[in-house]
Amino acid sequence: MTDPAASGSAPGSAPGAGLSERLTALFWRRPGLLVALLITPPLLWLGVVYIGSLAALLWQSFYSIDEFSGAIVKEFTLKTYAELGLQQNIDIIVRTVLMAAAVTVASVILAFPIAFFAARYARGRWKAFFYLGIMLPLWSSYLVKVYAWKLILAKEGIVTWAANGIGAGPLLDGVLALPVIGGGSLSTSYIGTFLVFVYVWLPYMILPMQAALERVPTSMIEASADLGAGGLRTLRSVILPLAAPGIIAGSIFTFSLTLGDYIIPQIIGSSRYFIGQAVYSLQGTAGNVPLAAAFAVIPIVIMLVYLTIARRMGAFDAL
Amino acid sequence: MTPAVEFSHVSRLFGTVRAVDDVSLTIPEGEFFAMLGPSGSGKTTCLRLISGFELPTGGEIRIFGAPSGDVPPNQRQVNTVFQDYALFPHMSVRDNVAYGPMVKGVPKAKRHALAEEMLALVHLDGFGDRKPAQLSGGQRQRVALARALVNQPRVLLLDEPLGALDLKLREAMQDELKSLQQRLGITFVFVTHDQGEALSMADRVAVFDQGRIIQVGSPSEIYERPATRFVADFVGSSNVLSPAEARALGGADRWASLRPEAIRLLLPHDPAARLSGRVTTVRYLGAGTRIGIEVEGRPARELAVLIPAGQPVPAPGTMVALGWADPALHPMEAAE
């Protein structure tokens, strides 16, 4: 393990064997020891830093805030959770979940053809081009991309200019005049928020989807056709069920990243809050850490519910 | 009667590689037809041309008289048993077998009954609820067979279906496939690189090499009267003699084949002896022993001799004499 050249030497080999040989022999006799050594640091990280902070978060959400002094009352109460039930907070949660769902569905629809092409047809140069094309946007700063989109979607931006240029200006105005999702311009509407979310998270959908589609054996697709199935039937009965774990993995990314993001809706969109923004302002300027914690628990609960439903529907049967 | 499958001058090129090169063949309905050849000889591509997963770059394929050029795989009356079985891992065995009827819109109760019937045919009654991963290799093979047969194909294509099974199971499945084919009367096209499998199961065998069919005939024709050196060597690894050697041994002035089992070991001064030589290698095969003999004289060469079990086997280094009946030295048609 420590030295490839030494891995062939057996225990009881020549006396005076080096440290690496002795270690190799030790690990060979006690395979559990190596596994323990490899897995302890990440387990500690996961246990203390990750699970620990999650537990602290959950703990804080059961505290409450004294309405007069603004001080945190460190006593167990469900009062904070009751506050989540206020109409303005419910609105934030529903808005965020709907946006995350819409972004996820759009990502699945956009990502599937790209991932399918990359997994089943792209070879050599095309494959390299695919990876570069998917990864390249991830190399630049998230903030730069979001501000770039603000300019693209602004009233004086290229989208409005292009729409007017091809005579689709009225169409754009019509879309922006729609209630709720419309607004003064794309960059100050939910449509704009949605477009940028889809752009920013799309690679996280394509990559796991492509990996899952690549694992579907060609012979299985051929077998489906051989048994009389047309393309759509094969897609529905063979390809999608077999690629489901990858699609679910991608949707975990797009869904939970949208649920938790507080920068994109801050820069692009109407001024109405998403969960991430609520958490940010509650724990910052408002100093209401318990309510911020209770808000932060919501995405976790939603993801658990989502995964449970996916599991019930057999999305992981092909794993 | 219209033949089940007919190739006329069919070619399939991959870039500049001629995977299938000007193949013409006719498979009558109800025949058990084997395509035999080493890997890369074009036999699997031929099978995929029949199923429609490959399209010919030249020539025409007719299935029951109808040109197949524009017919996609899902509309062909042929079904395939894939080499890796290609069972759907997320479906139960029953749903796998019922897949074809489901696609055709057969109601659930009816198609499940059909699936059970087919599972019984391949001796897998009661396995319907399992997932493919819970079956052994032989059982998966049977499921793949049932899944293809449930569609009542007029031609069943089998792509090395027994390759992944162990010897005992393979022999049992050979018998079973043969009797199934005779009972159902369906045309079977069977691809294999195993000459024993082809000879024991098929009504006719086509021997492939480098994209071409070298010889088509009944198993006994292929084995006893190989057309070329390649067939003689590939089917039953015969001793191939050059025209000069054949002439020296009293044969015609052509390439000739001399089967190892046709050669008898004689006492050194037996008048029937045609050659003598020294034993170099001895390879025990169970049902017999294959020995290599370095023949004396010019040009010096090795001959393989198969000694049936129960007969004495000479030790390496022993001098022996060899004899055979005249017809055993078979002159081949092809010049090369």
XYZ file of C-alpha atoms in Angstrom:
655
model
C 0.000 0.000 0.000
C 2.729 2.416 0.942
C 5.025 1.304 -1.844
C 3.743 -0.592 -4.864
C 7.020 -2.435 -5.228
C 6.743 -3.755 -1.691
C 3.196 -4.999 -1.927
C 4.335 -8.373 -3.230
C 6.456 -9.195 -0.168
C 4.948 -11.627 2.291
C 5.167 -11.606 6.075
C 8.216 -13.436 7.326
C 10.155 -12.111 4.381
C 13.847 -11.396 4.631
C 14.860 -10.008 8.046
C 15.751 -6.352 7.961
C 12.872 -5.577 5.595
C 12.097 -1.867 5.415
C 9.277 -0.060 7.176
C 7.089 -0.035 4.097
C 7.457 -3.813 3.685
C 6.583 -4.372 7.336
C 3.578 -2.069 7.075
C 2.431 -3.852 3.925
C 2.726 -7.185 5.717
C 0.857 -5.834 8.744
C -2.004 -4.543 6.618
C -2.071 -7.831 4.724
C -2.488 -9.765 7.981
C -5.001 -7.291 9.432
C -7.045 -5.869 6.535
C -9.446 -4.244 9.016
C -6.663 -2.039 10.357
C -6.081 -0.362 7.010
C -9.797 0.257 6.501
C -10.004 1.765 10.004
C -7.005 4.027 9.328
C -8.468 5.220 6.044
C -11.960 5.837 7.273
C -11.403 7.370 10.728
C -10.452 10.927 9.639
C -13.423 11.378 7.287
C -15.726 9.787 9.862
C -14.488 12.244 12.493
C -15.013 15.109 10.077
C -18.489 13.904 9.214
C -19.378 13.121 12.827
C -18.063 16.199 14.590
C -18.069 18.979 12.046
C -21.050 18.014 9.935
C -23.483 16.016 12.065
C -22.409 18.017 15.127
C -23.224 21.366 13.581
C -26.498 19.999 12.230
C -27.398 18.872 15.749
C -26.477 22.295 17.141
C -28.696 23.873 14.504
C -31.598 21.617 15.405
C -31.000 22.352 19.086
C -31.085 26.119 18.552
C -34.350 25.891 16.658
C -36.008 24.767 19.891
C -34.914 27.942 21.673
C -36.908 31.132 21.352
C -36.291 34.845 21.419
C -37.535 37.252 24.069
C -39.685 39.723 22.165
C -38.853 42.675 24.428
C -35.162 42.300 25.105
C -34.252 40.424 21.905
C -32.243 37.963 24.009
C -32.269 34.241 23.304
C -34.217 32.227 25.865
C -32.412 28.932 26.276
C -35.416 26.822 27.151
C -37.030 24.067 25.114
C -40.085 25.400 23.267
C -41.987 24.846 20.024
C -42.828 28.548 19.885
C -40.266 29.220 17.151
C -41.693 26.520 14.947
C -45.146 27.981 15.515
C -43.753 31.249 14.174
C -42.875 29.493 10.921
C -46.611 29.051 10.487
C -47.172 32.809 10.141
C -48.454 33.708 6.706
C -45.383 35.712 5.679
C -43.110 32.775 6.604
C -45.322 30.203 4.896
C -45.125 32.388 1.773
C -41.325 32.286 1.887
C -41.288 28.494 2.238
C -43.830 27.871 -0.530
C -42.081 30.335 -2.857
C -38.720 28.639 -2.297
C -40.041 25.088 -2.693
C -41.912 25.965 -5.883
C -38.829 27.640 -7.308
C -36.617 24.657 -6.372
C -39.107 22.258 -7.932
C -39.383 24.312 -11.126
C -35.598 24.611 -11.393
C -35.214 20.853 -10.863
C -37.823 19.907 -13.463
C -36.341 22.332 -16.005
C -32.842 21.009 -15.288
C -33.972 17.400 -15.828
C -35.577 18.313 -19.151
C -32.593 20.349 -20.355
C -29.947 17.990 -19.023
C -31.373 14.721 -20.343
C -30.657 15.188 -24.069
C -27.188 16.553 -23.315
C -26.370 13.738 -20.898
C -27.851 11.143 -23.242
C -25.785 12.350 -26.168
C -22.636 12.481 -24.060
C -23.202 9.040 -22.572
C -24.260 7.107 -25.638
C -22.887 8.825 -28.720
C -19.973 11.122 -27.872
C -16.585 9.482 -28.309
C -13.013 10.759 -28.141
C -12.830 14.420 -29.085
C -16.572 14.955 -28.702
C -16.457 13.519 -25.205
C -13.629 15.877 -24.241
C -15.592 18.760 -25.748
C -18.607 17.717 -23.706
C -16.726 17.641 -20.406
C -15.068 20.956 -21.143
C -18.370 22.525 -22.125
C -20.047 21.343 -18.936
C -17.186 22.136 -16.577
C -15.967 25.415 -18.055
C -18.739 27.543 -16.519
C -17.862 26.033 -13.122
C -14.338 27.454 -13.368
C -15.476 31.057 -13.213
C -16.742 32.739 -10.080
C -20.341 32.235 -9.166
C -20.754 35.946 -8.442
C -19.284 36.985 -11.789
C -21.726 34.690 -13.568
C -24.697 35.983 -11.608
C -23.788 39.644 -12.223
C -23.237 38.863 -15.885
C -26.744 37.460 -16.002
C -28.067 40.593 -14.330
C -26.701 42.594 -17.251
C -27.999 40.119 -19.806
C -31.499 40.163 -18.334
C -31.676 43.877 -17.515
C -34.177 46.146 -19.229
C -31.343 47.635 -21.310
C -29.734 44.194 -21.682
C -29.082 41.983 -24.656
C -32.233 39.871 -24.248
C -34.557 42.876 -24.508
C -32.457 44.274 -27.357
C -32.538 40.963 -29.256
C -36.270 40.480 -28.635
C -36.974 43.949 -30.041
C -34.600 43.284 -32.923
C -36.523 40.230 -34.111
C -39.864 41.854 -33.399
C -40.565 39.730 -30.326
C -40.591 42.758 -28.025
C -44.352 42.601 -27.455
C -44.051 38.896 -26.646
C -41.422 39.644 -23.976
C -43.592 42.425 -22.595
C -46.543 40.046 -22.562
C -44.577 37.473 -20.597
C -43.410 40.143 -18.140
C -46.980 41.337 -17.726
C -47.989 37.918 -16.361
C -49.062 38.082 -12.734
C -46.662 36.790 -10.012
C -43.860 35.536 -12.297
C -43.659 38.767 -14.316
C -42.090 42.090 -13.339
C -40.540 45.291 -14.603
C -37.801 43.455 -16.460
C -36.434 39.915 -16.608
C -33.785 40.782 -14.041
C -36.381 41.858 -11.502
C -38.822 38.968 -12.012
C -39.140 35.381 -10.846
C -38.533 34.341 -14.458
C -35.071 35.884 -14.222
C -34.343 34.181 -10.896
C -35.479 30.904 -12.392
C -33.314 31.271 -15.533
C -30.198 32.026 -13.524
C -30.822 29.185 -11.070
C -31.183 26.745 -13.984
C -28.025 28.082 -15.628
C -25.934 27.897 -12.485
C -27.045 24.443 -11.284
C -27.418 22.668 -14.646
C -23.932 21.059 -14.608
C -24.776 19.417 -11.281
C -27.691 17.691 -13.018
C -25.883 16.757 -16.225
C -22.865 15.066 -14.659
C -24.602 12.459 -12.436
C -27.207 11.888 -15.141
C -24.515 11.248 -17.719
C -22.730 8.832 -15.378
C -25.991 6.924 -14.806
C -26.863 6.779 -18.504
C -23.391 5.564 -19.326
C -23.931 2.566 -17.062
C -27.049 1.444 -18.955
C -25.751 -1.391 -21.147
C -26.365 -0.978 -24.871
C -27.591 -4.561 -25.015
C -30.487 -3.652 -22.702
C -31.656 -0.900 -25.017
C -31.283 -3.286 -27.934
C -33.173 -5.997 -26.034
C -36.076 -3.616 -25.533
C -36.195 -2.819 -29.259
C -35.780 -6.501 -30.059
C -38.874 -7.261 -27.969
C -40.908 -4.807 -30.019
C -40.594 -1.569 -28.052
C -40.368 1.761 -29.844
C -38.099 4.572 -28.713
C -40.512 6.198 -26.250
C -41.425 2.895 -24.616
C -37.733 2.012 -24.227
C -37.082 5.433 -22.709
C -39.929 5.049 -20.235
C -39.557 1.389 -19.286
C -35.823 0.781 -19.531
C -33.636 3.884 -19.792
C -35.346 6.148 -17.244
C -35.747 3.483 -14.521
C -32.116 2.418 -14.956
C -30.878 6.015 -14.946
C -33.176 7.013 -12.061
C -30.484 6.940 -9.345
C -28.435 9.437 -11.370
C -31.442 11.652 -12.043
C -32.308 11.593 -8.335
C -28.694 12.421 -7.446
C -28.757 15.365 -9.845
C -32.107 16.544 -8.531
C -30.774 16.450 -4.966
C -28.141 18.923 -6.118
C -30.431 21.268 -8.037
C -33.226 21.061 -5.484
C -31.203 21.531 -2.318
C -28.846 24.101 -3.829
C -31.852 26.195 -4.852
C -33.509 25.696 -1.471
C -30.469 27.062 0.316
C -29.213 29.768 -2.044
C -29.499 33.397 -0.876
C -27.341 35.274 -3.376
C -29.099 34.717 -6.704
C -32.541 35.890 -5.493
C -30.803 38.822 -3.831
C -29.242 39.998 -7.084
C -31.803 38.867 -9.634
C -35.502 38.848 -8.978
C -38.198 40.648 -7.113
C -37.306 41.739 -3.605
C -39.413 38.983 -2.040
C -37.515 36.611 0.244
C -36.413 33.012 -0.300
C -35.530 30.693 2.608
C -31.808 31.406 2.251
C -32.340 35.155 2.429
C -34.635 34.771 5.424
C -31.996 32.718 7.257
C -29.300 35.236 6.325
C -31.173 38.272 7.586
C -32.634 36.554 10.684
C -29.296 35.383 12.013
C -27.584 38.632 11.001
C -29.283 41.962 11.407
C -32.384 40.598 13.170
C -30.378 38.511 15.593
C -33.136 35.895 15.720
C -30.978 32.793 15.579
C -33.716 30.371 16.753
C -36.037 31.332 13.899
C -33.128 31.241 11.449
C -32.350 27.731 12.682
C -35.976 26.669 12.347
C -35.975 27.995 8.764
C -32.776 26.108 8.037
C -34.356 22.850 9.225
C -37.065 23.160 6.534
C -34.847 22.225 3.519
C -33.493 19.232 5.431
C -37.003 17.982 6.170
C -38.078 18.589 2.564
C -35.099 16.614 1.219
C -35.844 13.725 3.594
C -39.460 13.658 2.454
C -38.368 13.878 -1.182
C -35.905 10.999 -0.890
C -38.437 8.867 0.977
C -40.974 9.351 -1.810
C -38.330 8.627 -4.469
C -37.416 5.433 -2.645
C -41.045 4.345 -2.342
C -41.502 4.906 -6.061
C -38.632 2.530 -6.751
C -36.113 5.090 -7.968
C -33.293 3.164 -6.299
C -34.329 -0.317 -7.449
C -31.663 -0.301 -10.138
C -28.844 0.518 -7.692
C -41.145 -22.684 -49.517
C -39.854 -19.194 -48.757
C -36.629 -19.361 -46.789
C -36.711 -17.840 -43.304
C -33.593 -15.766 -43.867
C -31.815 -15.013 -47.090
C -28.595 -13.024 -47.547
C -27.620 -12.011 -51.045
C -24.165 -10.478 -51.398
C -24.431 -8.760 -48.020
C -21.532 -6.636 -46.795
C -21.077 -4.554 -43.659
C -18.145 -2.198 -43.462
C -16.987 -0.437 -40.322
C -14.794 2.290 -41.738
C -12.429 0.289 -43.888
C -12.888 -2.953 -41.942
C -14.981 -5.496 -43.806
C -16.820 -7.096 -40.889
C -19.098 -8.944 -43.293
C -17.797 -9.363 -46.810
C -20.133 -10.409 -49.634
C -22.030 -13.069 -47.712
C -24.795 -15.027 -49.417
C -26.709 -17.682 -47.557
C -30.152 -19.224 -47.297
C -31.686 -20.521 -44.084
C -34.840 -22.589 -44.654
C -37.708 -22.323 -42.168
C -37.432 -24.661 -39.199
C -33.687 -25.161 -39.491
C -31.199 -25.059 -36.638
C -28.465 -23.030 -38.293
C -25.108 -22.375 -36.639
C -22.668 -19.596 -37.517
C -19.273 -20.797 -36.416
C -16.025 -18.885 -36.467
C -13.286 -17.320 -34.379
C -13.944 -13.957 -32.719
C -13.938 -11.123 -35.213
C -14.961 -13.385 -38.090
C -18.232 -11.527 -38.732
C -20.688 -14.079 -37.374
C -22.133 -11.805 -34.668
C -22.404 -8.935 -37.153
C -24.400 -11.249 -39.426
C -26.753 -11.992 -36.532
C -27.134 -8.273 -35.818
C -27.894 -7.686 -39.485
C -30.811 -10.119 -39.159
C -32.094 -8.506 -35.947
C -31.695 -5.041 -37.470
C -29.133 -3.591 -35.048
C -26.753 -3.236 -37.977
C -27.647 -2.253 -41.495
C -25.842 -3.750 -44.490
C -23.625 -1.399 -46.470
C -24.215 -3.594 -49.499
C -26.494 -6.416 -50.620
C -29.911 -7.372 -49.346
C -31.364 -9.410 -46.500
C -34.799 -10.958 -46.874
C -36.724 -12.295 -43.918
C -39.502 -14.638 -45.063
C -39.166 -13.168 -48.510
C -39.644 -9.548 -47.444
C -36.711 -7.150 -47.904
C -35.689 -5.993 -44.432
C -33.929 -2.797 -45.463
C -36.468 -0.356 -44.012
C -37.746 -2.452 -41.101
C -36.505 -1.284 -37.686
C -35.592 -3.940 -35.076
C -38.806 -3.547 -33.090
C -40.895 -4.428 -36.142
C -39.009 -7.571 -37.165
C -40.472 -10.992 -36.457
C -37.239 -12.145 -34.938
C -36.126 -12.205 -31.325
C -32.677 -12.392 -29.839
C -31.119 -14.152 -26.879
C -28.248 -11.819 -26.050
C -24.794 -12.947 -25.098
C -25.001 -11.144 -21.747
C -28.739 -12.028 -21.538
C -29.588 -8.278 -21.184
C -32.303 -8.974 -18.599
C -33.823 -5.795 -17.161
C -32.451 -5.631 -13.604
C -35.257 -3.452 -12.241
C -38.013 -5.850 -13.279
C -39.046 -9.180 -11.824
C -38.437 -12.290 -13.883
C -42.154 -12.352 -14.723
C -42.136 -8.745 -15.957
C -39.005 -9.433 -17.967
C -40.684 -12.306 -19.767
C -43.936 -10.326 -20.120
C -42.120 -7.320 -21.614
C -42.818 -8.202 -25.260
C -46.565 -8.783 -24.689
C -46.713 -5.611 -22.535
C -45.293 -3.569 -25.405
C -47.956 -5.057 -27.669
C -50.645 -3.986 -25.195
C -51.651 -7.423 -23.860
C -53.565 -6.910 -20.561
C -51.693 -7.605 -17.345
C -53.447 -10.832 -16.288
C -53.084 -12.324 -19.768
C -49.431 -11.413 -20.210
C -48.532 -12.684 -16.763
C -50.219 -15.985 -17.608
C -48.200 -16.093 -20.849
C -45.020 -15.385 -18.901
C -45.736 -18.194 -16.433
C -46.373 -20.552 -19.324
C -43.016 -19.667 -20.883
C -41.227 -19.948 -17.548
C -42.686 -23.445 -17.197
C -41.406 -24.264 -20.688
C -37.846 -23.466 -19.578
C -38.341 -25.192 -16.203
C -38.419 -22.030 -14.123
C -41.918 -22.366 -12.634
C -42.225 -20.374 -9.455
C -39.310 -18.032 -10.187
C -41.528 -15.215 -11.491
C -41.257 -12.980 -8.435
C -37.468 -12.970 -8.291
C -35.189 -10.309 -9.649
C -32.602 -11.364 -12.274
C -29.817 -10.671 -9.773
C -31.190 -13.465 -7.578
C -30.735 -16.098 -10.290
C -27.762 -18.219 -11.305
C -26.177 -17.850 -14.737
C -28.023 -20.859 -16.119
C -31.353 -19.613 -14.807
C -30.800 -16.155 -16.317
C -30.062 -17.840 -19.609
C -33.433 -19.596 -19.425
C -35.225 -16.354 -18.582
C -33.627 -14.711 -21.620
C -34.838 -17.642 -23.707
C -38.374 -17.439 -22.287
C -38.451 -13.665 -22.823
C -37.600 -14.138 -26.499
C -39.889 -17.131 -27.077
C -42.983 -15.558 -25.515
C -43.257 -13.334 -28.599
C -43.583 -16.415 -30.816
C -40.801 -15.274 -33.122
C -40.498 -16.946 -36.498
C -36.731 -16.797 -36.171
C -34.846 -16.980 -32.882
C -31.349 -15.517 -32.884
C -28.922 -16.758 -30.245
C -25.641 -14.886 -29.738
C -23.213 -17.239 -27.981
C -25.912 -17.920 -25.404
C -24.019 -20.676 -23.621
C -20.628 -19.002 -23.498
C -20.875 -17.897 -19.861
C -22.035 -21.249 -18.497
C -19.859 -23.986 -17.037
C -19.290 -27.168 -19.011
C -21.907 -29.374 -17.341
C -24.638 -26.755 -17.610
C -23.626 -25.969 -21.159
C -24.081 -29.567 -22.233
C -27.473 -29.776 -20.535
C -28.578 -26.533 -22.199
C -27.357 -27.790 -25.588
C -29.682 -30.784 -25.346
C -32.501 -28.615 -24.077
C -32.157 -26.007 -26.823
C -32.078 -28.702 -29.454
C -35.233 -30.409 -28.176
C -36.959 -27.042 -27.711
C -36.192 -26.129 -31.296
C -37.546 -29.443 -32.553
C -40.700 -29.114 -30.470
C -41.454 -25.507 -31.446
C -40.334 -25.844 -35.049
C -38.899 -22.295 -35.020
C -35.866 -21.393 -37.100
C -32.851 -21.004 -34.803
C -29.789 -19.045 -35.856
C -27.053 -19.777 -33.393
C -23.734 -17.955 -33.212
C -20.832 -19.705 -31.527
C -17.071 -19.979 -31.577
C -17.274 -23.468 -30.065
C -17.049 -26.043 -32.844
C -18.314 -28.847 -30.588
C -21.445 -26.839 -29.857
C -22.066 -26.102 -33.530
C -21.513 -29.689 -34.637
C -23.664 -31.255 -31.934
C -26.682 -28.949 -32.220
C -27.007 -27.579 -35.723
C -28.692 -29.002 -38.808
C -26.278 -26.948 -40.882
C -23.154 -25.001 -40.020
C -21.643 -21.972 -41.746
C -17.948 -21.509 -41.012
C -16.892 -17.843 -40.984
C -13.443 -16.364 -41.366
C -12.563 -12.688 -41.866
C -16.099 -11.669 -42.755
C -16.652 -14.397 -45.312
C -18.422 -17.719 -45.245
C -15.817 -20.349 -46.025
C -18.075 -23.395 -46.040
C -21.714 -24.254 -45.386
C -22.853 -27.796 -44.790
C -24.142 -30.382 -42.389
C -21.944 -30.995 -39.333
C -20.632 -34.231 -40.793
C -19.805 -32.584 -44.132
C -17.976 -29.791 -42.353
C -16.062 -32.171 -40.159
C -15.317 -34.968 -42.605
C -14.912 -32.960 -45.787
C -13.530 -29.542 -44.825
C -13.303 -27.296 -47.871
C -10.225 -25.367 -46.850
C -7.212 -25.549 -44.561
C -8.901 -23.002 -42.306
C -12.013 -25.161 -41.819
C -9.944 -28.311 -41.305
C -7.846 -26.606 -38.678
C -10.626 -24.639 -36.929
C -13.129 -27.502 -36.774
C -11.517 -30.323 -34.833
C -7.919 -29.116 -35.337
C -6.991 -31.501 -38.095
C -3.526 -32.264 -39.501
C -3.303 -30.134 -42.619
C -0.927 -31.510 -45.254
C 0.580 -29.493 -48.090
C 0.068 -30.761 -51.670
C 3.638 -32.148 -51.685
C 3.147 -33.978 -48.407
C -0.210 -35.343 -49.537
C 1.343 -36.635 -52.769
C 4.203 -38.266 -50.887
C 1.661 -40.092 -48.756
C -0.215 -41.409 -51.801
C -2.885 -38.719 -51.976
C -3.809 -36.240 -54.685
C -1.684 -33.193 -55.437
C -3.783 -30.905 -53.239
C -3.981 -29.614 -49.691
C -5.332 -32.453 -47.555
C -6.738 -33.012 -44.100
C -5.944 -36.010 -41.916
C -8.002 -36.196 -38.722
C -5.988 -37.071 -35.586
C -8.484 -39.766 -34.604
C -8.183 -41.459 -38.033
C -4.515 -42.262 -37.438
C -3.702 -45.564 -35.739
C -0.521 -46.451 -33.918
C 1.111 -49.621 -35.305
C 4.019 -51.805 -34.384
C 7.237 -50.579 -36.053
C 7.344 -53.202 -38.783
C 3.651 -53.529 -39.507
C 3.186 -53.707 -43.304
C 0.286 -51.245 -43.047
C 2.589 -48.559 -41.615
C 2.816 -45.472 -43.805
C 5.038 -43.341 -41.616
C 7.132 -43.641 -38.533
C 8.173 -41.070 -36.037
C 9.059 -40.162 -32.493
C 6.559 -39.163 -29.821
C 7.269 -35.582 -28.682
C 4.266 -34.457 -26.624
C 1.540 -36.263 -24.716
C -1.606 -34.381 -23.711
C -4.176 -36.241 -21.625
C -7.753 -35.151 -22.476
C -9.807 -37.564 -20.390
C -11.819 -39.150 -23.186
C -8.568 -39.746 -25.038
C -4.943 -38.718 -25.301
C -3.585 -36.414 -27.962
C 0.041 -37.042 -28.843
C 2.390 -35.143 -31.098
C 4.649 -37.170 -33.356
C 7.687 -35.844 -35.163
C 7.689 -37.671 -38.462
C 10.975 -39.013 -39.789
C 12.113 -38.042 -43.212
C 11.831 -34.921 -45.277
C 10.304 -32.526 -44.766
C 10.229 -33.170 -41.031
C 6.892 -32.203 -39.488
C 4.615 -32.917 -36.592
C 1.385 -34.888 -36.756
C -1.258 -34.974 -34.047
C -2.728 -38.367 -33.184
C -5.705 -38.976 -30.927
C -5.563 -42.220 -28.963
C -8.960 -43.319 -27.554
C -9.170 -43.877 -23.792
C -8.226 -47.381 -22.692
C -5.528 -47.882 -25.298
C -1.855 -47.844 -24.374
C -0.181 -44.454 -24.690
C 3.482 -44.379 -25.753
C 5.879 -42.357 -23.624
C 7.601 -39.312 -25.120
C 10.671 -40.323 -27.084
C 9.245 -43.687 -28.180
C 9.444 -44.595 -31.883
C 6.045 -45.469 -33.357
C 4.613 -46.345 -36.763
C 1.459 -44.714 -38.131
C -1.225 -46.031 -40.423
C -4.657 -44.972 -41.673
C -7.329 -46.091 -44.102
C -7.154 -44.428 -47.548
C -10.348 -42.274 -47.304
C -9.019 -40.640 -44.138
C -6.647 -38.520 -46.216
C -9.216 -36.003 -47.430
C -8.148 -33.723 -50.323
C -9.614 -30.224 -49.977
C -11.434 -28.414 -52.762
C -9.890 -25.013 -52.257
C -6.515 -24.378 -53.825
C -5.208 -22.557 -50.762
